[in-house]
C-alpha positions as MATLAB code, in Angstrom:
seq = 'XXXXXXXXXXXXXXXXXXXXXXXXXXXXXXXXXXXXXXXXXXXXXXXXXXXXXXXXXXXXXXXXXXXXXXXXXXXXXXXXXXXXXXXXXXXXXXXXXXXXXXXXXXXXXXXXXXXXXXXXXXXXXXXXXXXXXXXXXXXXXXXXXXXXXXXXXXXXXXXXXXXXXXXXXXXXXXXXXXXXXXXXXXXXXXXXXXXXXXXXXXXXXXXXXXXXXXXXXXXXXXXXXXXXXXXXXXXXXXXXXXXXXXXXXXXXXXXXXXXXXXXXXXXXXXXXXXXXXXXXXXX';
ca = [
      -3.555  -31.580   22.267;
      -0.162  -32.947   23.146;
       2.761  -30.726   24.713;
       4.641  -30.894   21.193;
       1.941  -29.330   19.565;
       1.405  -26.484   22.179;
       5.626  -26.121   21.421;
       5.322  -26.370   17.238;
       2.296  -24.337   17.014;
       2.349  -20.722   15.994;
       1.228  -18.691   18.628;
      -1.609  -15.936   18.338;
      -0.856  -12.516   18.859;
      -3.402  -10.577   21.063;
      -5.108   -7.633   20.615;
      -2.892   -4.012   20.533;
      -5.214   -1.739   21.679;
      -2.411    1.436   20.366;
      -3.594    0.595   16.928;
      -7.389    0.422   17.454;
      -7.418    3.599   19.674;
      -5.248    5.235   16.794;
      -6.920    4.403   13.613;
     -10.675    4.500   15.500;
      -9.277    8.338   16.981;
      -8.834    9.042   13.067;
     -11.999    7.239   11.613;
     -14.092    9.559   14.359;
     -12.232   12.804   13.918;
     -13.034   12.395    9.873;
     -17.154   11.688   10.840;
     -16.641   15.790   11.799;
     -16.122   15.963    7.705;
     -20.181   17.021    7.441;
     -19.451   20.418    9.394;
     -16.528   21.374    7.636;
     -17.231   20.771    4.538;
     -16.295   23.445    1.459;
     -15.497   22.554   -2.308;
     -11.907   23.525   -1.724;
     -11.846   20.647    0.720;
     -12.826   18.234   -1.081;
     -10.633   19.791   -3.413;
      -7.691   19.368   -1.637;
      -8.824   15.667   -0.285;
      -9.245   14.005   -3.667;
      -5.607   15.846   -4.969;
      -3.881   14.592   -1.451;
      -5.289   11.098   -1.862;
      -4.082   10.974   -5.669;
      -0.453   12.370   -4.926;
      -0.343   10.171   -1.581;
      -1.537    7.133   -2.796;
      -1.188    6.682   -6.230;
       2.224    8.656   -6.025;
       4.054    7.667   -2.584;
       2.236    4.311   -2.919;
       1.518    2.704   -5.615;
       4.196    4.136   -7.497;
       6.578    4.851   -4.826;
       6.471    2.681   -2.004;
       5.047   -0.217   -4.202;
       6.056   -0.595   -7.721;
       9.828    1.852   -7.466;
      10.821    0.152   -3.500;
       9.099   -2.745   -3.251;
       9.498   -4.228   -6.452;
      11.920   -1.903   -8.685;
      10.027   -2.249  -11.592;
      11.861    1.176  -12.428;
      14.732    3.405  -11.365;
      14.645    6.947  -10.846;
      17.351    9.334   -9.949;
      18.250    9.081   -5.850;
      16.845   12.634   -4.998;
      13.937   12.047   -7.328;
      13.539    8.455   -4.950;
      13.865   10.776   -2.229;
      11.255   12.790   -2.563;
       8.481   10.258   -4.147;
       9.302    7.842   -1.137;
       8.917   11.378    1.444;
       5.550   11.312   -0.361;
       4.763    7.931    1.012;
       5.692    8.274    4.362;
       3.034   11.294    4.204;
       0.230    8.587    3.301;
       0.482    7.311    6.905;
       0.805    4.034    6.129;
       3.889    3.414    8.268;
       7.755    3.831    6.790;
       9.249    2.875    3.875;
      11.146   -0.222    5.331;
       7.826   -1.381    7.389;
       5.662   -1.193    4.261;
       8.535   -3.132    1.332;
       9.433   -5.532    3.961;
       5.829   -6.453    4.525;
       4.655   -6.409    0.797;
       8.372   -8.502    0.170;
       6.835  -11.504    2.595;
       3.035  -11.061    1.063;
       4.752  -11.831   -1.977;
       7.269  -14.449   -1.113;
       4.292  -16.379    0.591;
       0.937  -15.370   -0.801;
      -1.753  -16.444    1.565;
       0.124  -18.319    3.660;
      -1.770  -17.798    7.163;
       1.357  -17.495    9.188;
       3.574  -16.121    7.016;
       1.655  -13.344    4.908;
       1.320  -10.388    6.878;
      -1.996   -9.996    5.686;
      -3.202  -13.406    4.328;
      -6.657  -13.508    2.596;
      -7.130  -16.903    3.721;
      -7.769  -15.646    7.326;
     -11.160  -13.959    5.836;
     -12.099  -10.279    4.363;
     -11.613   -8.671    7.950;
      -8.450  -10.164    8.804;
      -6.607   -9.070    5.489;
      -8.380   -5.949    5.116;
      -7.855   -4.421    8.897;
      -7.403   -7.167   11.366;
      -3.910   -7.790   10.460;
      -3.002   -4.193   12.175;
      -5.019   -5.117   15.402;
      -3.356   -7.938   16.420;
       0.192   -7.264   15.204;
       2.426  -10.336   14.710;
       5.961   -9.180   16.378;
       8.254  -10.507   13.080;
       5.532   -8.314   10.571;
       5.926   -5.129   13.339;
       8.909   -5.380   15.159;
      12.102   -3.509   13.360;
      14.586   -6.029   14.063;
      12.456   -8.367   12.577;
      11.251   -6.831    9.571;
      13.940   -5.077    8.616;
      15.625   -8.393    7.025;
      13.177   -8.299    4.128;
      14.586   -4.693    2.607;
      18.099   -4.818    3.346;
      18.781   -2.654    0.482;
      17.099    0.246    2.003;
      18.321   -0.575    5.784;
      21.539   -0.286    4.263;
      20.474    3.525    3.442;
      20.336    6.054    6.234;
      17.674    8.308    4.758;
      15.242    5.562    5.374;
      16.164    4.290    7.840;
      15.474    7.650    9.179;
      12.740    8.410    7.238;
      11.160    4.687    8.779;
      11.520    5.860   12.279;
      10.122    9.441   12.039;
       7.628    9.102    9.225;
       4.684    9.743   11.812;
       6.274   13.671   12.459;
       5.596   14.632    8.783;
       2.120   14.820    9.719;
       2.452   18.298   12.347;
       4.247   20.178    9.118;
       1.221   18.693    6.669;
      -1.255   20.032    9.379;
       0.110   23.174    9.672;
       0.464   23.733    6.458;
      -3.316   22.954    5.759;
      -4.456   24.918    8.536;
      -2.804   27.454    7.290;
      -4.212   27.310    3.261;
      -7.565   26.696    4.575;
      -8.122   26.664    8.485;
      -9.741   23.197   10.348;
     -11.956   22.513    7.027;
      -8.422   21.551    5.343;
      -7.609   19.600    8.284;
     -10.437   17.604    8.932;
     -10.585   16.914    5.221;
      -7.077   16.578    3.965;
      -6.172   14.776    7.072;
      -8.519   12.563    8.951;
     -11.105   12.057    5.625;
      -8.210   11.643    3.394;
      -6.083    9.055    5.260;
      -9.956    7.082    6.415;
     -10.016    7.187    2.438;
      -6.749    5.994    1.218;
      -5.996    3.410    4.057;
      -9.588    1.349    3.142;
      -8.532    1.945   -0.703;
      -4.780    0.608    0.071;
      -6.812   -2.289    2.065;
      -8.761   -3.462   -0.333;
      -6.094   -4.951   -2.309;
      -5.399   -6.816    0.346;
      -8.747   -8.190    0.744;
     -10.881   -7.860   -2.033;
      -8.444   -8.379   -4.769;
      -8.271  -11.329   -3.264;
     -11.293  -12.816   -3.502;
     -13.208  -11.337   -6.226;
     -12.896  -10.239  -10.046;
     -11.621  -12.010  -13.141;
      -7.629  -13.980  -13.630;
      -6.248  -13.604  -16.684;
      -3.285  -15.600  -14.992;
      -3.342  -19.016  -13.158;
      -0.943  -17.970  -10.528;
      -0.520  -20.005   -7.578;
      -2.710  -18.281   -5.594;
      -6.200  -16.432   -5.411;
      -5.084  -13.324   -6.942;
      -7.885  -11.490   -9.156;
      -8.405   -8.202  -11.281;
     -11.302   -5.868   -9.949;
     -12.168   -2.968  -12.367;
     -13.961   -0.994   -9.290;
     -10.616   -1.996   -7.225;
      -8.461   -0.697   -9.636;
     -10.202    2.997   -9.794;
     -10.071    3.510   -6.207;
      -6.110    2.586   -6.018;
      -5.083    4.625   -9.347;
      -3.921    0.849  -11.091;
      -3.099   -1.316   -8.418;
      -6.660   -3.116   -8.571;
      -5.392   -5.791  -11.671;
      -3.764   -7.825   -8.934;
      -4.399  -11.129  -10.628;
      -1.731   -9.197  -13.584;
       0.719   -8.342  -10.665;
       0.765  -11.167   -8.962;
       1.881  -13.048  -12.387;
       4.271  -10.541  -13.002;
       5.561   -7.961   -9.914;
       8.308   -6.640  -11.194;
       6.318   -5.060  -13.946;
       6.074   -1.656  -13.566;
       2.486   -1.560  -15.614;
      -0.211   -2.966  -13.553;
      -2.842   -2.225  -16.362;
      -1.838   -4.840  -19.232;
      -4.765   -4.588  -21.736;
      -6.644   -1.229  -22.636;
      -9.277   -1.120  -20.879;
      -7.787   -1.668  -17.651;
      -7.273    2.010  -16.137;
      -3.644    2.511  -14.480;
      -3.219    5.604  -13.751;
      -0.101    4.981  -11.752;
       1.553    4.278  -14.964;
       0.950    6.971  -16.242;
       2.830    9.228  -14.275;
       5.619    6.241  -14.743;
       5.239    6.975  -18.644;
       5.974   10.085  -17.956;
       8.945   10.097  -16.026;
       9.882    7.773  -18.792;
       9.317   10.202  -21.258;
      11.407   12.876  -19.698;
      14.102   10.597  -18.854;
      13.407   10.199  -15.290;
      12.674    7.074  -15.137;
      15.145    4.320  -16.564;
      15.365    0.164  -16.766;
      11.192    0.178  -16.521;
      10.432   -3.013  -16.818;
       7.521   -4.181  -19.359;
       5.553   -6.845  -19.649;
       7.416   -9.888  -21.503;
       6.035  -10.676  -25.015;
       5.537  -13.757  -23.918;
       3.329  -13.395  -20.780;
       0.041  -13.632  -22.724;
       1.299  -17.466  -23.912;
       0.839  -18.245  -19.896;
      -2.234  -17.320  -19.718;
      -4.902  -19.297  -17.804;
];
């Protein structure tokens, strides 16, 4: 290897052990799920990991930031992207700016923060362990969602999204003691961050395309059920302004639902559908 390649070639980012000792702290504290179990907690897991994920996620932090594929009134925007930050899956400007680039350059190994090219692991998890600094560090990032740097709520709401988890705490303790906690907390975000990852890594790899995109994008029935919708990938990769993941009947999206709704009420404005001629590009 010549000293102009050692200069020109990307270098690899080394292992962070903050993020392993954090997420392996959580995945440990939610294997103490047997002895606290009750039907209210599982109760109150399955309703947190449905408002959480398919509402601050998929349909906030995904398909309203990320994408736009709707608009909402600003306090209603507000409060669904509040939501998200409660899902623990870092701030709103982290988490658009990230999706943005896995977007803009779909399995490119250096450039897609969490490239399914690199293998399952790497795009499902490893991605978080060793952190590349322009997918992680602020200054960096933050160029790929100016229009929400520009706003100081979220810019805010980026920085201290990890404090919204003491008031969620207490408030669980409170409704149901350290059963709540253990389940609507540590079993809930084990839960939704490995159903969030999957998207990244299995909808990559397998299930059916109903569109020859430019990448290995696929639609995963099972994928889609866990994630509320956001499992026909191979439909929103063709299309990601669409704010309907779900494009024939039998794919389940329950995401859009509550987007149908907020249409219905007159919420939710400009919700962009899929074009009528979208099924003549077919693959």
């Amino acid at each position: 290897m010549t000293a102009n390649n050692l200069l020109t070639e990307p270098k690899e980012p080394s292992l962070n052990w903050i993020p392993v000792i954090f997420f392996g702290s959580v995945h440990l504290l939610a294997l103490l799920a047997p002895w606290f179990f009750s039907w209210s907690a599982l109760g109150i897991t399955l309703l947190l990991h449905w408002l959480f994920g398919s509402i601050g996620i998929c349909l906030g932090y995904h398909r309203l930031l990320s994408h736009r594929g709707f608009q909402v009134p600003k306090w209603l925007e507000y409060a669904i992207a509040l939501i998200g930050a409660l899902a623990l899956q870092g701030g709103p400007i982290f988490w658009v700016a990230g999706h943005r680039l896995h977007h803009a350059h779909t399995e490119d190994e250096q450039k897609d923060p969490y490239s399914a090219r690199r293998g399952f692991w790497w795009s499902h998890m490893l991605w978080l362990f060793y952190p590349h600094a322009e997918f992680f560090d602020y200054e960096q990032y933050k160029r790929f969602a100016p229009d929400l740097v520009r706003d100081p709520f979220y810019v805010w709401l980026n920085r201290y999204f990890l404090l919204l988890q003491i008031p969620l705490g207490l408030l669980l303790y409170a409704i149901g003691g350290w059963s709540f906690v253990i389940w609507g907390m540590f079993v809930r975000s084990v839960l939704l961050w490995h159903s969030t990852w999957f998207i990244n890594s299995i909808t990559h790899m397998w299930g059916y395309r109903t569109f020859e995109t430019n990448d290995n994008s696929r639609n995963l029935w099972w994928a889609a059920i866990l994630t509320y919708g956001e499992g026909w990938h191979n439909n929103h990769h063709a299309y990601p302004n669409v704010a309907k993941a779900g494009w024939y009947w039998w794919e389940l999206d329950i995401t859009w639902w509550a987007i149908w709704l907020l249409k219905q009420t007159g919420l939710a404005r400009k919700v962009v559908m899929p074009p009528e001629q979208a099924f003549e590009n077919r693959g």
